[in-house]
mmCIF file of C-alpha atoms in Angstrom:
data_model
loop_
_atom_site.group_PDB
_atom_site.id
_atom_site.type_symbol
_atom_site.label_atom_id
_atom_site.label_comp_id
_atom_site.label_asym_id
_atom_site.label_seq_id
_atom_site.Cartn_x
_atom_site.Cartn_y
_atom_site.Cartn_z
ATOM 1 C CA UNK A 1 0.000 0.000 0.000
ATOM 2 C CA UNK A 2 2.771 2.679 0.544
ATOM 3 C CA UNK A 3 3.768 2.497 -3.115
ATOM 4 C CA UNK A 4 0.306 3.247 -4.465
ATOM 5 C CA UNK A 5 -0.871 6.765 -5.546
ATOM 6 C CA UNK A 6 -3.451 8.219 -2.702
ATOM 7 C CA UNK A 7 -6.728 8.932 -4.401
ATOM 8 C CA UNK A 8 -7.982 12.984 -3.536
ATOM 9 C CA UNK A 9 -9.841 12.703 0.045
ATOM 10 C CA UNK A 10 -13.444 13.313 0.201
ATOM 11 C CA UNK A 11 -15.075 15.058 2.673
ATOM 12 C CA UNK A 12 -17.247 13.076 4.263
ATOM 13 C CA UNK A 13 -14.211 10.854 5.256
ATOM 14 C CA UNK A 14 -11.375 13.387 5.836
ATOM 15 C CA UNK A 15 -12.308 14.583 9.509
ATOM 16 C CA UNK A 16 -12.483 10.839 10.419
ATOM 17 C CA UNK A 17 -8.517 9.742 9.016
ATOM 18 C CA UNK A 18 -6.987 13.195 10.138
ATOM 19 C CA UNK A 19 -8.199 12.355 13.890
ATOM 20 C CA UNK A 20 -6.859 9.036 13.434
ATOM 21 C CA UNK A 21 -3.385 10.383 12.259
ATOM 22 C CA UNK A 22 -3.319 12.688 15.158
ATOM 23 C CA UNK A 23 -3.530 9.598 17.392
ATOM 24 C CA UNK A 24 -1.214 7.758 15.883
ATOM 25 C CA UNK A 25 1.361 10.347 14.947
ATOM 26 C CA UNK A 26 0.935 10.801 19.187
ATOM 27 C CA UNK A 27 1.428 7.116 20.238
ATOM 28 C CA UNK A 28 4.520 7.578 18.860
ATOM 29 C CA UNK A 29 7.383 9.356 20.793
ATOM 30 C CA UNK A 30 9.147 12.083 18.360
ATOM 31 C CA UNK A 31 7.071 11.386 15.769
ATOM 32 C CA UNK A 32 5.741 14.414 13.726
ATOM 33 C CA UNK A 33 4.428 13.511 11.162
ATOM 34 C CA UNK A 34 2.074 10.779 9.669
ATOM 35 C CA UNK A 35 -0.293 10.666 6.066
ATOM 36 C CA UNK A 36 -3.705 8.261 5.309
ATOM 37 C CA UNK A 37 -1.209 5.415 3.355
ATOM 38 C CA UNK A 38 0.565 4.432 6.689
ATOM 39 C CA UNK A 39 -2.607 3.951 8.491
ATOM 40 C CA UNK A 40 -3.965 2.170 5.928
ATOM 41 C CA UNK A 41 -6.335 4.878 4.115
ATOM 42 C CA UNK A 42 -5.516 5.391 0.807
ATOM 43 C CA UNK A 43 -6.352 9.114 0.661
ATOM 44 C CA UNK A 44 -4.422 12.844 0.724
ATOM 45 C CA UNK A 45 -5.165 13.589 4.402
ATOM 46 C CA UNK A 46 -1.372 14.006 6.227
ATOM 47 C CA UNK A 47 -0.692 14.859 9.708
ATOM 48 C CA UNK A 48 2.409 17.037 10.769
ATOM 49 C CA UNK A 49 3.245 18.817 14.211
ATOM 50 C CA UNK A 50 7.102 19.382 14.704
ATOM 51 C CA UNK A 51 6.284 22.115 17.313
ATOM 52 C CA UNK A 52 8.279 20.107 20.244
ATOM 53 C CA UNK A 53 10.873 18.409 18.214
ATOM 54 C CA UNK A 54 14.246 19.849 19.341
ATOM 55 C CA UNK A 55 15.356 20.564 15.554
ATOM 56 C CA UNK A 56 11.614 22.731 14.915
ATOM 57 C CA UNK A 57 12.219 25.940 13.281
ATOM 58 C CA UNK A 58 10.338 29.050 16.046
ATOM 59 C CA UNK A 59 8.192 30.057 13.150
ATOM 60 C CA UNK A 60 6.450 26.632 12.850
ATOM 61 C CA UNK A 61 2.630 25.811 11.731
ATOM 62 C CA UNK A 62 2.036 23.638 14.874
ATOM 63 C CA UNK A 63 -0.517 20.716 14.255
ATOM 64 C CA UNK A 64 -1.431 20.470 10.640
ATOM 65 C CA UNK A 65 -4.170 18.053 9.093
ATOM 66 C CA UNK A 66 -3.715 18.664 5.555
ATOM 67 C CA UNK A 67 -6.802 17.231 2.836
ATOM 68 C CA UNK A 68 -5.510 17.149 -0.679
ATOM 69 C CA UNK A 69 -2.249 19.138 0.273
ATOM 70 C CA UNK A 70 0.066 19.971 -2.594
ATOM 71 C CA UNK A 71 3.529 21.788 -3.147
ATOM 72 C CA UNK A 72 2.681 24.697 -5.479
ATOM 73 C CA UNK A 73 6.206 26.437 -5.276
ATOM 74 C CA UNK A 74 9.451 25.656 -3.569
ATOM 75 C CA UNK A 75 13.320 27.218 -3.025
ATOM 76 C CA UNK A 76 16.647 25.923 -1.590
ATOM 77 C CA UNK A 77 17.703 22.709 -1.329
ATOM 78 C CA UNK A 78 19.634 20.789 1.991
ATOM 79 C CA UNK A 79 20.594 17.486 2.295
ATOM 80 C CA UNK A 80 19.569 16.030 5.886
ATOM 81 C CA UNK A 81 18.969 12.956 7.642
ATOM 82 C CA UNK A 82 15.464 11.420 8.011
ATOM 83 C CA UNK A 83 13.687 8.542 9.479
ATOM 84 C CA UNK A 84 10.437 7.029 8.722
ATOM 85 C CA UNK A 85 7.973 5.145 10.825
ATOM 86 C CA UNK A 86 7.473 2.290 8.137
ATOM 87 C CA UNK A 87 10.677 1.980 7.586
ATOM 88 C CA UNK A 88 11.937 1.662 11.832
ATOM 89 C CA UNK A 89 15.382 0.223 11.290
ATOM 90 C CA UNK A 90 16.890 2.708 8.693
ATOM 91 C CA UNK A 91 17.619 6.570 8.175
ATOM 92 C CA UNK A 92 19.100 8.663 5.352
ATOM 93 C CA UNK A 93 20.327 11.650 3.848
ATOM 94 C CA UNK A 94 17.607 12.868 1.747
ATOM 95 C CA UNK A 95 17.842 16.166 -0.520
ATOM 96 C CA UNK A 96 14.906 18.519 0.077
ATOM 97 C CA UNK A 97 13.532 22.425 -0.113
ATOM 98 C CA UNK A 98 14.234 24.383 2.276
ATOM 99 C CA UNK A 99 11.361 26.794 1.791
ATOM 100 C CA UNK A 100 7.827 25.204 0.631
ATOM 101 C CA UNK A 101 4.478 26.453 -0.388
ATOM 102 C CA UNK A 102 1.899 24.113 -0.271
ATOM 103 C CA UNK A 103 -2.089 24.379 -0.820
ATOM 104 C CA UNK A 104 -4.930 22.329 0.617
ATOM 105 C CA UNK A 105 -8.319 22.450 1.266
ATOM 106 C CA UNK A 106 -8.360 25.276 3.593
ATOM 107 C CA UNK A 107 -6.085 27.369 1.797
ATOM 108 C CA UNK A 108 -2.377 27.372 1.721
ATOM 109 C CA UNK A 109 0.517 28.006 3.892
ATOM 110 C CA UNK A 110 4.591 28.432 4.172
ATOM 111 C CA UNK A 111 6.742 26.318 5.310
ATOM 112 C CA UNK A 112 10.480 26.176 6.349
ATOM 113 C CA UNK A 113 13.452 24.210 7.333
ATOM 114 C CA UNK A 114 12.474 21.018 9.333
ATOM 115 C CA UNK A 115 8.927 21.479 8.993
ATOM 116 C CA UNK A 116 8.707 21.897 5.518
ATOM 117 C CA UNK A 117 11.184 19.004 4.829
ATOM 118 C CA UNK A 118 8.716 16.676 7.413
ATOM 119 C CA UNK A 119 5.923 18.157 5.060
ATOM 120 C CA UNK A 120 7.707 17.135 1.824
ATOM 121 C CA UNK A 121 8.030 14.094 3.444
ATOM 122 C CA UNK A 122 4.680 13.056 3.833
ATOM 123 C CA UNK A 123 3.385 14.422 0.845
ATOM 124 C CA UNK A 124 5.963 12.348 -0.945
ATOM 125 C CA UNK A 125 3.878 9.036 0.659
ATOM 126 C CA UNK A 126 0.751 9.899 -0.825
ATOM 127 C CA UNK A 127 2.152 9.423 -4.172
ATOM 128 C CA UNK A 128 3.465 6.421 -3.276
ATOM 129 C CA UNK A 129 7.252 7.703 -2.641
ATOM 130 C CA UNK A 130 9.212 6.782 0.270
ATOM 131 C CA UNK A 131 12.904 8.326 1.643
ATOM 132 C CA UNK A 132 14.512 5.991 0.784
ATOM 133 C CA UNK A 133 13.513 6.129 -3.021
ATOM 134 C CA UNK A 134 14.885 9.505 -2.706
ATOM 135 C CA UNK A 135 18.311 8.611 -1.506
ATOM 136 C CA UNK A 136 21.567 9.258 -4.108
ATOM 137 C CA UNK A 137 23.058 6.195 -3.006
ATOM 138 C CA UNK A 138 23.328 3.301 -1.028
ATOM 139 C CA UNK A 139 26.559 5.259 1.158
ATOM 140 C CA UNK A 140 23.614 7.729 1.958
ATOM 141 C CA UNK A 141 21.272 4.756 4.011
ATOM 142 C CA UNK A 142 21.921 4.157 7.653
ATOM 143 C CA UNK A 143 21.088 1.718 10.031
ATOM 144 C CA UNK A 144 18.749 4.076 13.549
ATOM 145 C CA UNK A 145 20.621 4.051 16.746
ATOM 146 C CA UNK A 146 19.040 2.325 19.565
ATOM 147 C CA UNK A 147 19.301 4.155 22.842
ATOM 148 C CA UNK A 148 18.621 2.276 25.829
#
């Protein structure tokens, strides 16, 4: 399921998967950020919230639930690691924007630095992408560090 294209979210089930990606994305320590496909729902609803991650950016969008989200203009470019919560054992350097804009269903917003890379990220799994497709090579993949 997380390699196949998320159909547009409706509606009438939107409200229902973003309060279920809030609760997951929260069962999770450091997580911040979750979309439909990992759950299960094959629609563009994503999740974000990066407000207490140590490496969050003062100017953040705290909690996002984003229906039909899309990247309608984008600057800079940084190379940074990421991890994934479908993928647990690995992380990687990953090449993103630095600056996003993105549009939704309520409108549009800005985005920057960590936020807007966790933003590319899940936008990337509603079209079926995952980091590690992204990686340049194999040097760039990482096995997490467990700390007991």
């Amino acid at each position: 399921m997380l390699k196949q294209v998320a159909a547009p979210a409706q509606a009438s089930e939107a409200e229902a998967v973003g309060r279920d990606l809030v609760d997951t994305m929260r069962s999770f320590e450091r997580c911040v950020g979750l979309a439909a496909p990992q759950i299960g729902e094959l629609s563009r609803v994503i999740a974000v919230d990066v407000s207490a991650h140590p490496k969050a950016d003062a100017a953040n969008n705290g909690l996002m639930v984003l229906v039909n989200p899309r990247i309608v203009a984008a600057e800079g470019s940084e190379v940074a690691r990421e991890g994934c919560l479908s993928i647990p054992d690995l992380t990687a350097n990953v090449r993103r924007a630095t600056w996003i804009e993105v549009e939704h269903a309520d409108g549009s917003l800005e985005s920057l630095g960590f936020e807007a890379r966790c933003l590319q990220h899940e936008l990337d799994h509603l079209d079926g992408i995952l980091f590690l497709d992204r990686v340049s090579s194999h040097d760039a993949v990482f096995r997490r560090k467990v700390f007991r």
